[in-house]
Coordinates of N, CA, C and O in Angstrom, one line a residue:
M14 N -18.6 10.4 109.2 CA -17.5 10.6 108.3 C -16.7 10.9 109.0 O -16.4 11.4 110.2
P15 N -15.4 10.7 108.2 CA -13.9 10.9 109.2 C -13.9 12.5 109.0 O -14.1 13.2 107.9
G16 N -13.3 13.1 110.1 CA -13.0 14.7 110.2 C -14.6 15.2 110.8 O -14.5 16.3 110.9
E17 N -15.5 14.4 110.6 CA -17.0 15.2 110.9 C -16.9 15.4 112.3 O -16.6 14.5 113.2
L18 N -17.5 16.5 113.0 CA -17.2 17.0 114.5 C -19.1 15.9 115.1 O -20.0 16.3 114.4
P19 N -18.9 15.4 116.0 CA -19.8 15.0 116.8 C -20.8 16.0 117.1 O -20.9 17.2 117.4
A20 N -22.1 15.7 117.1 CA -23.0 16.9 117.4 C -22.8 17.2 119.0 O -22.4 16.6 119.8
P21 N -23.2 18.4 119.3 CA -22.6 18.9 120.8 C -23.6 18.6 121.9 O -24.9 18.1 121.1
A22 N -23.4 18.2 122.7 CA -24.0 17.5 123.7 C -24.9 18.5 124.4 O -26.3 18.0 125.1
V23 N -24.7 19.5 124.6 CA -25.4 20.8 125.1 C -26.0 22.0 124.2 O -25.0 22.3 123.5
H24 N -27.1 22.4 124.0 CA -27.5 23.2 123.0 C -28.2 24.4 123.7 O -28.9 23.9 124.8
C25 N -27.9 25.4 123.7 CA -28.2 26.3 124.6 C -28.6 28.0 124.2 O -27.9 28.0 122.7
L26 N -29.3 28.9 124.6 CA -29.8 29.7 124.3 C -29.8 30.8 125.1 O -30.5 30.7 126.0
L27 N -28.9 32.1 125.4 CA -29.0 33.0 126.0 C -29.3 34.3 125.4 O -29.1 34.6 124.5
Q28 N -30.6 34.9 126.2 CA -31.1 36.1 125.2 C -32.0 36.8 126.6 O -32.9 36.3 127.3
G29 N -31.4 38.0 126.9 CA -32.3 38.9 127.8 C -31.6 38.4 128.8 O -30.4 37.8 129.3
K30 N -32.8 38.2 130.1 CA -32.4 37.6 131.3 C -32.6 36.3 131.7 O -33.1 35.8 132.5
S31 N -32.9 35.5 130.1 CA -33.4 34.0 130.2 C -32.2 33.3 129.5 O -31.6 33.7 128.4
Y32 N -31.6 32.1 130.2 CA -31.0 31.0 129.3 C -31.7 29.7 129.5 O -32.4 29.3 130.5
V33 N -31.6 29.3 128.3 CA -32.4 28.0 128.0 C -31.5 27.0 127.1 O -30.5 27.3 126.7
E34 N -31.7 25.6 127.9 CA -30.6 24.6 127.9 C -31.4 23.3 127.1 O -32.4 23.0 128.1
V35 N -31.0 22.3 126.3 CA -31.3 21.2 125.8 C -30.2 20.4 126.1 O -29.2 20.6 125.1
S36 N -30.0 19.4 126.7 CA -28.7 18.7 126.8 C -28.7 17.1 126.8 O -29.4 16.6 127.5
A37 N -27.9 16.5 126.2 CA -27.5 15.1 126.2 C -26.9 14.5 127.5 O -26.6 13.6 128.0
S38 N -26.4 15.5 128.1 CA -25.5 15.8 129.2 C -25.8 15.6 130.6 O -27.4 16.4 130.3
P39 N -25.7 15.1 131.6 CA -26.3 15.7 132.9 C -26.4 16.8 133.2 O -25.7 17.9 132.8
L40 N -27.3 17.2 133.6 CA -28.0 18.8 134.2 C -27.2 19.4 135.1 O -27.0 18.6 136.4
D41 N -26.5 20.6 135.3 CA -25.7 21.0 136.4 C -26.5 22.1 137.0 O -26.5 23.5 136.7
L42 N -27.1 21.2 138.1 CA -27.8 22.7 139.0 C -26.9 23.7 139.7 O -27.7 24.7 139.7
M43 N -25.9 23.5 140.2 CA -25.0 25.0 140.4 C -24.6 25.6 139.2 O -24.7 26.9 139.7
G44 N -24.6 25.1 138.3 CA -24.2 26.0 136.7 C -25.5 27.0 136.8 O -25.3 27.9 136.5
L45 N -26.3 26.4 137.1 CA -27.7 27.2 136.4 C -28.1 27.7 137.9 O -28.4 29.1 137.6
Y46 N -27.7 27.6 139.1 CA -27.9 28.5 140.3 C -27.1 29.6 140.1 O -27.3 30.9 140.3
Q47 N -25.7 29.4 139.5 CA -24.8 30.6 139.0 C -25.4 31.7 138.1 O -25.4 32.8 138.0
R48 N -26.1 31.2 137.1 CA -26.6 31.9 136.1 C -27.5 32.7 136.5 O -27.6 34.0 136.1
V49 N -28.4 32.4 137.8 CA -29.6 33.2 138.1 C -29.1 34.2 139.2 O -29.9 35.0 139.8
S50 N -27.7 34.1 139.7 CA -27.5 34.2 140.8 C -27.3 35.7 140.7 O -26.8 36.2 139.4
D51 N -27.6 36.8 141.8 CA -27.5 38.3 141.2 C -27.6 38.8 142.6 O -28.5 38.5 143.6
P52 N -26.8 40.0 142.8 CA -26.7 40.9 144.0 C -28.0 41.2 144.7 O -28.4 41.3 145.8
G53 N -28.8 41.4 143.6 CA -30.2 42.0 144.0 C -31.1 41.1 144.2 O -32.6 41.2 144.5
A54 N -30.9 40.3 144.3 CA -32.1 38.5 144.1 C -32.0 38.4 145.6 O -31.0 38.0 146.8
G55 N -33.3 38.1 146.4 CA -33.5 37.9 148.0 C -33.7 36.5 148.0 O -33.9 35.6 148.9
A56 N -34.2 35.9 146.8 CA -34.7 34.3 146.7 C -34.3 33.8 145.3 O -34.0 34.4 144.3
I57 N -33.9 32.8 145.5 CA -33.6 32.0 144.0 C -34.5 30.8 144.6 O -33.8 29.7 145.2
S58 N -35.4 30.3 143.5 CA -36.1 29.2 143.7 C -35.9 28.1 142.4 O -35.5 28.5 141.4
T59 N -35.5 26.7 142.8 CA -35.5 25.6 141.6 C -36.5 24.8 142.0 O -37.1 24.5 142.9
F60 N -36.7 24.3 140.7 CA -37.4 22.9 140.8 C -36.6 22.0 140.0 O -35.9 22.2 138.8
I61 N -36.2 20.8 140.6 CA -35.5 19.7 139.8 C -36.7 18.4 139.4 O -37.2 17.9 140.6
G62 N -37.1 18.2 138.3 CA -37.8 16.9 138.0 C -36.9 15.6 138.1 O -35.6 15.8 136.9
V63 N -36.8 14.8 138.3 CA -36.0 13.4 138.6 C -36.3 12.1 138.2 O -37.8 12.5 138.6
T64 N -36.0 11.4 137.5 CA -36.6 10.2 137.2 C -36.8 9.5 138.3 O -36.0 8.9 139.2
R65 N -38.0 8.7 138.8 CA -38.5 7.8 139.8 C -38.4 6.6 139.1 O -38.4 6.6 138.2
N66 N -38.1 5.6 140.3 CA -38.0 4.3 139.9 C -39.4 3.7 139.9 O -39.8 2.2 139.6
N67 N -40.7 4.0 139.8 CA -41.9 3.9 139.3 C -43.1 4.4 139.2 O -42.9 5.7 139.0
F68 N -44.1 3.9 138.4 CA -44.8 4.7 137.5 C -45.9 3.9 137.5 O -45.8 2.5 136.7
G69 N -47.1 4.0 138.1 CA -48.4 3.2 137.6 C -48.2 1.9 138.0 O -48.7 0.6 137.4
G70 N -47.6 1.3 139.2 CA -47.1 0.3 140.0 C -46.1 -0.5 139.3 O -45.8 -1.6 139.6
K71 N -45.7 -0.2 138.3 CA -44.5 -0.4 137.4 C -43.0 -0.3 137.7 O -43.1 1.0 138.1
E72 N -42.4 -0.9 137.8 CA -40.6 -0.6 137.9 C -40.0 0.0 137.0 O -40.0 -0.6 135.7
V73 N -39.5 1.2 136.9 CA -39.3 2.1 136.1 C -37.7 1.9 136.0 O -37.0 2.0 136.7
L74 N -37.3 1.6 134.7 CA -35.9 1.4 134.8 C -35.1 2.5 134.3 O -33.9 2.6 134.9
R75 N -35.3 3.7 133.3 CA -34.9 4.7 133.0 C -35.8 5.6 132.1 O -37.3 4.7 131.7
L76 N -35.4 6.7 131.5 CA -36.3 7.3 130.7 C -35.7 7.9 129.6 O -34.5 7.8 129.6
E77 N -36.4 7.9 128.5 CA -35.4 8.4 127.4 C -36.0 9.6 127.0 O -37.7 9.3 126.3
Y78 N -35.6 10.7 126.4 CA -36.3 11.5 126.0 C -35.7 12.3 124.5 O -34.5 11.8 124.3
E79 N -36.8 12.6 123.4 CA -36.2 13.1 122.2 C -36.8 14.3 122.2 O -38.1 14.4 122.8
A80 N -36.3 15.5 121.2 CA -36.9 16.3 120.9 C -36.6 17.0 119.8 O -35.4 16.4 119.0
Y81 N -37.1 17.9 119.1 CA -36.5 18.7 118.1 C -35.8 19.8 118.5 O -36.8 20.8 118.8
V82 N -34.8 19.6 118.7 CA -34.0 20.8 119.5 C -34.2 22.2 119.3 O -34.3 23.0 120.0
P83 N -34.4 22.9 118.1 CA -34.4 24.0 117.8 C -35.7 24.8 117.9 O -35.9 25.6 118.5
M84 N -36.9 23.6 117.9 CA -38.1 23.9 118.3 C -38.3 23.7 119.7 O -38.9 24.9 120.7
A85 N -37.4 23.2 120.6 CA -37.8 22.8 122.0 C -37.1 24.3 122.8 O -37.4 24.9 123.7
L86 N -35.7 24.5 122.0 CA -35.0 26.0 122.5 C -36.1 27.0 122.6 O -36.2 28.0 123.4
K87 N -37.0 27.2 121.3 CA -37.7 28.7 120.8 C -38.7 28.2 122.0 O -39.3 29.4 122.3
K88 N -39.3 27.2 121.9 CA -40.5 27.2 122.8 C -40.2 27.4 124.3 O -40.9 27.8 125.2
L89 N -38.6 26.8 124.9 CA -38.6 27.0 126.1 C -38.2 28.4 126.2 O -38.4 29.4 127.4
Q90 N -37.8 29.3 125.3 CA -37.5 30.8 125.3 C -38.8 31.4 125.5 O -38.8 32.8 126.5
E91 N -39.8 31.1 124.7 CA -41.2 31.5 124.8 C -41.8 31.3 126.7 O -42.5 32.4 127.1
V92 N -41.4 30.3 126.9 CA -41.9 29.8 128.4 C -41.1 31.1 129.2 O -41.7 31.6 130.1
C93 N -39.9 31.3 129.2 CA -39.0 32.3 129.9 C -39.7 33.8 129.6 O -39.7 34.4 130.4
E94 N -40.0 34.0 128.4 CA -40.6 35.5 128.1 C -41.8 35.5 128.7 O -42.0 36.7 129.3
A95 N -42.7 34.6 128.8 CA -43.9 34.9 129.5 C -43.8 34.9 130.8 O -44.7 35.7 131.5
L96 N -43.0 34.4 131.6 CA -42.7 34.1 132.7 C -42.4 35.5 133.7 O -42.6 36.1 134.5
N97 N -41.4 36.0 132.6 CA -40.8 37.3 132.6 C -42.0 38.4 132.7 O -41.8 39.7 133.4
Q98 N -42.8 38.0 131.8 CA -44.2 39.2 131.8 C -44.8 39.1 133.2 O -45.5 40.1 133.4
R99 N -45.1 37.7 133.6 CA -45.9 37.9 134.6 C -45.5 38.0 136.1 O -46.1 38.5 136.6
W100 N -43.9 38.1 136.2 CA -43.4 37.9 137.5 C -42.1 39.0 137.6 O -41.9 38.9 136.3
E101 N -42.0 39.6 138.7 CA -40.9 40.5 138.5 C -39.9 39.6 138.8 O -39.4 39.4 140.2
V102 N -39.2 39.1 138.0 CA -37.9 38.2 138.3 C -36.3 39.0 137.7 O -36.6 39.8 137.0
I103 N -35.5 38.3 138.6 CA -34.1 38.9 137.9 C -33.8 38.2 136.7 O -33.4 38.7 135.8
Q104 N -33.8 37.1 137.0 CA -32.8 35.9 136.0 C -33.8 34.7 135.8 O -34.3 34.4 137.1
V105 N -33.6 34.0 134.5 CA -34.3 32.8 134.5 C -33.3 31.4 134.0 O -33.0 32.3 132.8
A106 N -33.3 30.5 134.2 CA -32.7 29.5 133.7 C -33.8 28.0 133.6 O -33.8 27.5 134.8
V107 N -33.5 27.6 132.5 CA -34.2 26.3 132.3 C -33.6 25.6 131.5 O -32.8 25.9 130.4
A108 N -33.4 24.3 132.0 CA -32.6 22.9 131.4 C -33.5 21.8 131.1 O -34.0 21.7 132.2
H109 N -33.6 21.4 130.0 CA -34.0 20.2 129.9 C -32.9 18.9 129.2 O -32.5 19.2 128.0
R110 N -32.9 17.6 130.0 CA -32.1 16.7 129.3 C -33.1 15.7 127.8 O -34.7 16.1 128.0
I111 N -32.0 15.4 127.5 CA -32.5 14.5 125.9 C -31.9 13.4 126.2 O -30.8 13.5 126.7
G112 N -32.4 12.4 125.8 CA -31.2 11.1 125.9 C -31.9 10.2 126.9 O -32.9 10.3 127.4
V113 N -30.7 9.4 127.3 CA -31.0 8.7 128.3 C -31.1 9.4 129.7 O -29.9 10.2 130.2
V114 N -31.7 9.1 130.8 CA -32.1 9.8 131.9 C -32.4 8.5 132.9 O -33.5 8.0 132.9
S115 N -31.3 8.1 133.7 CA -31.3 6.8 134.7 C -32.3 7.4 136.2 O -32.2 8.7 136.3
V116 N -32.7 6.6 136.9 CA -33.4 6.7 137.9 C -32.2 7.7 139.1 O -31.3 7.4 139.0
G117 N -33.4 8.8 139.3 CA -32.7 9.3 140.2 C -31.7 10.7 139.6 O -31.4 11.6 140.1
E118 N -31.5 10.6 138.0 CA -31.1 11.7 137.9 C -31.9 12.8 136.9 O -33.3 12.7 137.1
A119 N -31.4 13.9 137.3 CA -32.6 15.1 136.8 C -33.2 15.3 135.2 O -32.3 15.1 134.5
S120 N -33.9 15.4 135.0 CA -35.0 15.8 133.7 C -34.8 16.9 133.2 O -34.7 17.3 132.3
V121 N -35.0 17.9 134.1 CA -35.3 19.2 134.3 C -34.9 19.9 135.6 O -35.4 19.6 136.2
I122 N -34.6 21.0 135.4 CA -34.5 22.0 136.2 C -34.5 23.7 135.8 O -34.3 23.9 135.0
I123 N -35.3 24.2 136.8 CA -36.0 25.5 136.4 C -35.4 26.1 138.0 O -35.5 25.9 138.7
A124 N -34.5 27.3 137.6 CA -33.9 28.0 138.4 C -34.4 29.8 138.2 O -34.4 30.2 137.2
V125 N -34.9 30.4 139.0 CA -35.5 31.8 138.5 C -34.9 32.5 140.1 O -35.5 32.1 141.3
S126 N -34.7 33.7 139.9 CA -33.9 34.5 141.0 C -35.1 35.8 141.2 O -36.0 36.4 140.0
S127 N -35.2 36.3 142.0 CA -36.0 37.5 142.4 C -36.1 38.1 143.7 O -35.3 37.8 144.4
A128 N -36.3 39.4 143.6 CA -36.1 40.1 144.6 C -36.9 39.7 146.3 O -36.1 39.7 147.1
H129 N -38.2 39.0 145.7 CA -38.7 38.6 147.2 C -39.2 37.0 146.3 O -39.3 36.6 145.4
R130 N -39.6 36.3 147.6 CA -39.7 34.9 147.5 C -41.0 34.8 146.6 O -40.9 33.6 145.9
A131 N -41.9 35.4 146.8 CA -43.2 34.8 146.4 C -42.9 34.8 144.5 O -43.6 33.8 144.0
A132 N -42.3 35.8 144.1 CA -42.4 36.0 142.7 C -41.5 34.6 142.0 O -42.2 34.1 141.2
S133 N -40.5 34.3 143.0 CA -39.6 33.3 142.1 C -40.2 32.1 142.4 O -40.2 31.0 141.4
L134 N -40.9 31.6 143.5 CA -41.8 30.5 143.6 C -42.9 30.1 142.7 O -43.0 29.5 142.4
E135 N -43.7 31.2 142.4 CA -44.6 31.3 141.9 C -44.0 30.8 140.5 O -44.9 30.1 139.8
A136 N -43.4 31.7 139.9 CA -42.7 31.5 138.6 C -42.2 30.0 138.3 O -42.6 29.5 137.1
V137 N -41.9 29.2 139.2 CA -41.2 28.1 138.7 C -42.3 27.3 138.8 O -42.3 26.2 137.9
H138 N -43.1 27.5 139.4 CA -44.4 26.6 139.8 C -45.2 26.6 138.3 O -45.3 25.6 137.7
W139 N -45.3 27.7 138.0 CA -46.1 28.0 136.6 C -45.0 27.6 135.4 O -45.6 26.7 134.4
A140 N -43.7 27.7 135.5 CA -43.0 27.5 134.6 C -43.1 26.2 134.2 O -43.1 25.4 132.7
I141 N -42.9 25.0 135.1 CA -43.1 23.3 134.9 C -44.2 23.2 134.4 O -44.1 22.2 133.6
D142 N -45.0 23.5 135.2 CA -46.7 23.0 134.4 C -46.7 23.6 132.8 O -47.2 22.7 131.9
E143 N -46.2 24.9 132.4 CA -46.2 25.7 131.0 C -45.3 24.7 130.2 O -45.4 24.4 128.9
L144 N -43.9 24.6 130.6 CA -43.0 23.8 129.8 C -43.5 22.6 129.6 O -43.5 22.2 128.3
K145 N -44.6 21.7 130.5 CA -44.9 20.1 130.4 C -45.9 20.4 129.2 O -46.1 19.5 128.4
A146 N -46.4 21.4 129.1 CA -47.5 21.7 128.2 C -47.1 22.0 126.8 O -48.2 21.5 125.8
V147 N -46.5 22.8 126.7 CA -46.0 23.4 125.4 C -44.5 22.9 124.3 O -44.4 23.2 123.5
V148 N -43.7 22.5 125.2 CA -42.4 22.2 124.6 C -42.2 21.0 124.3 O -42.7 19.9 124.7
P149 N -42.1 20.9 123.0 CA -42.0 19.4 122.2 C -40.7 18.6 122.7 O -39.7 18.5 121.8
I150 N -40.8 17.9 123.8 CA -39.9 16.6 124.1 C -40.9 16.0 124.5 O -42.0 16.0 125.6
W151 N -40.6 14.7 124.1 CA -40.9 13.5 124.2 C -40.6 12.4 125.0 O -39.1 12.5 124.9
K152 N -41.1 11.7 126.0 CA -40.5 11.1 127.0 C -40.7 9.5 126.5 O -42.2 8.9 126.6
Q153 N -40.1 8.6 126.6 CA -40.5 7.2 126.5 C -39.7 6.5 128.0 O -38.9 6.5 128.7
E154 N -41.0 6.0 128.4 CA -40.7 5.1 129.9 C -40.4 3.8 129.6 O -40.9 3.0 128.9
F155 N -39.0 3.2 130.0 CA -38.7 2.1 130.1 C -38.8 1.1 131.4 O -38.4 1.4 132.6
F156 N -40.1 0.0 131.3 CA -39.9 -0.7 132.7 C -39.2 -2.3 132.6 O -39.0 -2.5 131.3
T157 N -39.5 -2.9 133.6 CA -39.1 -4.0 133.6 C -39.6 -5.0 132.3 O -39.3 -6.1 132.2
D158 N -40.8 -4.9 132.1 CA -41.8 -5.6 131.5 C -42.2 -4.7 129.9 O -43.0 -5.1 129.3
G159 N -41.1 -3.7 129.7 CA -41.2 -3.2 128.4 C -41.4 -1.7 128.6 O -40.7 -1.3 129.4
S160 N -41.7 -1.1 127.0 CA -41.7 0.2 127.2 C -42.9 0.8 126.4 O -43.7 0.1 126.2
E161 N -43.4 2.2 127.1 CA -44.1 3.3 126.2 C -43.7 4.6 126.4 O -43.1 5.2 127.1
W162 N -44.4 5.5 125.3 CA -44.2 6.5 125.0 C -45.2 7.3 125.9 O -46.5 7.0 125.9
K163 N -44.7 8.6 126.7 CA -45.9 8.9 127.5 C -46.1 10.2 127.2 O -45.5 11.2 126.5
E164 N -47.4 10.7 127.1 CA -47.7 11.9 126.7 C -48.4 12.8 127.7 O -48.4 12.3 129.4
N165 N -47.7 14.1 127.9 CA -47.8 15.0 129.2 C -49.2 15.6 129.4 O -49.8 15.7 128.5
A166 N -49.9 14.8 130.5 CA -50.8 15.0 130.7 C -51.2 16.6 130.8 O -52.5 16.6 130.3
E167 N -50.5 17.3 131.1 CA -50.9 18.8 131.1 C -51.1 19.2 129.5 O -51.8 20.0 129.1
S168 N -50.2 18.7 128.5 CA -50.3 19.2 127.0 C -51.7 18.5 126.8 O -52.2 19.4 126.0
R169 N -51.9 17.5 127.1 CA -53.4 16.7 126.6 C -54.3 17.6 127.4 O -55.5 17.9 126.2
A170 N -54.1 17.7 128.1 CA -55.2 18.6 129.1 C -55.5 20.1 128.3 O -56.8 20.4 128.1
R171 N -54.6 20.6 127.9 CA -54.6 21.9 127.4 C -55.2 21.8 125.8 O -56.3 22.5 125.5
L172 N -54.7 20.8 125.4 CA -55.6 20.5 123.8 C -57.0 20.3 124.0 O -58.1 20.7 123.3
L173 N -57.3 19.4 125.0 CA -58.8 19.0 125.1 C -59.6 20.1 125.7 O -60.6 20.5 125.3
H174 N -59.1 21.1 126.1 CA -59.4 22.4 126.9 C -59.8 23.2 125.5 O -60.9 23.7 125.8
Q175 N -58.8 23.3 125.0 CA -58.5 24.3 123.7 C -59.9 23.7 122.6 O -60.5 24.8 122.0
E176 N -59.6 22.3 122.5 CA -61.1 21.8 121.5 C -62.3 22.0 122.1 O -63.2 22.3 121.3
G177 N -62.7 21.8 123.6 CA -63.6 21.8 124.2 C -64.3 23.3 124.0 O -65.2 23.6 123.6
Q178 N -63.1 24.5 124.3 CA -63.6 25.9 123.8 C -64.0 25.9 122.4 O -65.1 26.5 122.2
T179 N -63.3 25.3 121.6 CA -63.7 25.6 120.2 C -65.0 25.3 120.0 O -65.7 25.5 119.4
E180 N -65.2 23.9 120.2 CA -66.4 23.4 119.8 C -67.7 24.2 121.0 O -68.6 24.0 120.1
Q181 N -67.1 24.6 122.0 CA -68.5 25.5 122.6 C -68.5 26.7 121.8 O -69.8 26.9 121.8
Q182 N -67.5 27.2 121.3 CA -67.4 28.4 120.8 C -68.6 27.9 119.5 O -69.2 28.9 118.9
G183 N -68.7 27.5 118.7 CA -69.1 26.7 117.6 C -70.5 26.5 117.6 O -71.3 26.8 117.1
Q184 N -70.9 25.9 118.8 CA -72.2 25.5 119.3 C -72.9 27.2 119.7 O -74.2 27.0 119.1
R185 N -72.2 27.7 120.3 CA -72.6 29.2 120.5 C -73.2 30.2 119.3 O -74.3 30.7 119.4
Q186 N -72.1 29.8 118.3 CA -72.5 30.5 117.1 C -73.4 29.9 116.3 O -74.6 30.6 115.6
Q187 N -73.8 28.5 116.6 CA -74.9 27.7 116.1 C -76.5 28.4 116.5 O -77.3 28.6 115.9
Q188 N -76.1 28.6 117.8 CA -77.5 28.8 118.7 C -77.9 30.2 118.4 O -78.8 30.6 118.0
Q189 N -76.6 31.1 118.2 CA -77.2 32.6 117.6 C -77.9 32.5 116.4 O -78.5 33.3 116.2
V190 N -77.3 31.9 115.5 CA -77.7 32.1 114.1 C -79.1 31.7 114.2 O -79.8 32.1 113.7
H191 N -79.5 30.3 115.0 CA -80.5 29.7 115.0 C -81.7 30.6 115.6 O -82.8 30.9 115.1
Q192 N -81.2 31.5 116.7 CA -82.0 32.6 117.4 C -82.4 33.7 116.7 O -83.3 34.1 116.1
E193 N -81.3 33.9 115.9 CA -81.6 35.3 114.6 C -82.4 34.9 113.9 O -83.3 35.3 113.6
E194 N -82.3 33.5 113.2 CA -83.3 33.0 112.3 C -84.8 32.8 112.4 O -85.6 33.4 112.0
G195 N -85.0 32.5 114.1 CA -86.2 32.2 114.7 C -86.9 33.7 114.9 O -88.1 34.0 114.5
Q196 N -86.0 34.8 115.1 CA -86.5 36.1 115.5 C -87.0 36.5 113.7 O -87.8 37.3 113.9
Q197 N -86.1 36.1 112.6 CA -86.6 36.7 111.6 C -88.1 36.0 111.2 O -88.3 36.7 110.3
E198 N -88.1 35.1 111.4 CA -89.1 34.1 111.1 C -90.4 34.8 111.9 O -91.2 34.7 111.4
Q199 N -90.3 35.3 113.2 CA -91.1 35.6 113.9 C -91.8 36.9 113.6 O -92.7 37.3 113.7
L200 N -90.3 37.8 113.3 CA -91.0 39.0 112.9 C -91.9 39.2 111.8 O -93.0 40.1 112.3
P201 N -92.0 38.8 110.8 CA -93.1 38.9 110.1 C -94.5 38.2 110.4 O -95.4 39.2 110.3
Q202 N -94.7 37.5 111.2 CA -96.1 36.9 111.8 C -96.4 38.2 113.0 O -97.2 38.5 112.9
E203 N -95.4 38.7 113.5 CA -95.8 40.0 114.4 C -96.4 40.9 113.9 O -97.2 41.6 114.3
Q204 N -95.8 41.2 112.9 CA -96.2 42.6 112.1 C -97.3 42.1 111.3 O -98.3 43.2 111.1
G205 N -97.6 41.0 111.1 CA -99.4 40.4 110.8 C -100.2 40.6 111.2 O -101.2 40.8 111.0
L206 N -100.0 40.6 112.6 CA -100.7 40.6 114.0 C -101.5 42.0 113.8 O -102.6 42.1 114.6
D207 N -100.7 43.0 114.0 CA -101.5 44.3 113.9 C -102.7 44.6 113.0 O -103.2 44.6 112.1

């Protein structure tokens, strides 16, 4: 409509010592580095996930990401909060692209500062795995011979693990009920033998 403003290219949330961003524009590594820089930091660790030119023996032309941005921001913030509870870090910044991401471009950047390197290195490694498992951002890969939507293996593995745990818990509960019923059935017989 005339006079209507375009949707912002960058959606962000700054809360406490965490900054999260979902962006249709290229990600800014130096900007995120500056966000986590601190005079008390002895280490700043980063992870940059980039679009590669191949997958499963196929040539990749580009990726396209979609997200429900308000929920993606909320989940990214939850990842940061959990990270802050697990490690002694100073600042955390996480940015993820949406839209078209060409080969060689960053899809995700995670930056973490801490007093010592172990905390930031471990936190960055954990954060990318957690992000891929819980943040609602979907990826479509475009190949020379077509395209396909990709499910994050981490997300699927977590779902299957949870379903497996739920199924195992249900089986254990059934076994307990059967054992208790068996004990109740045996109880009168044992009493009758006296």
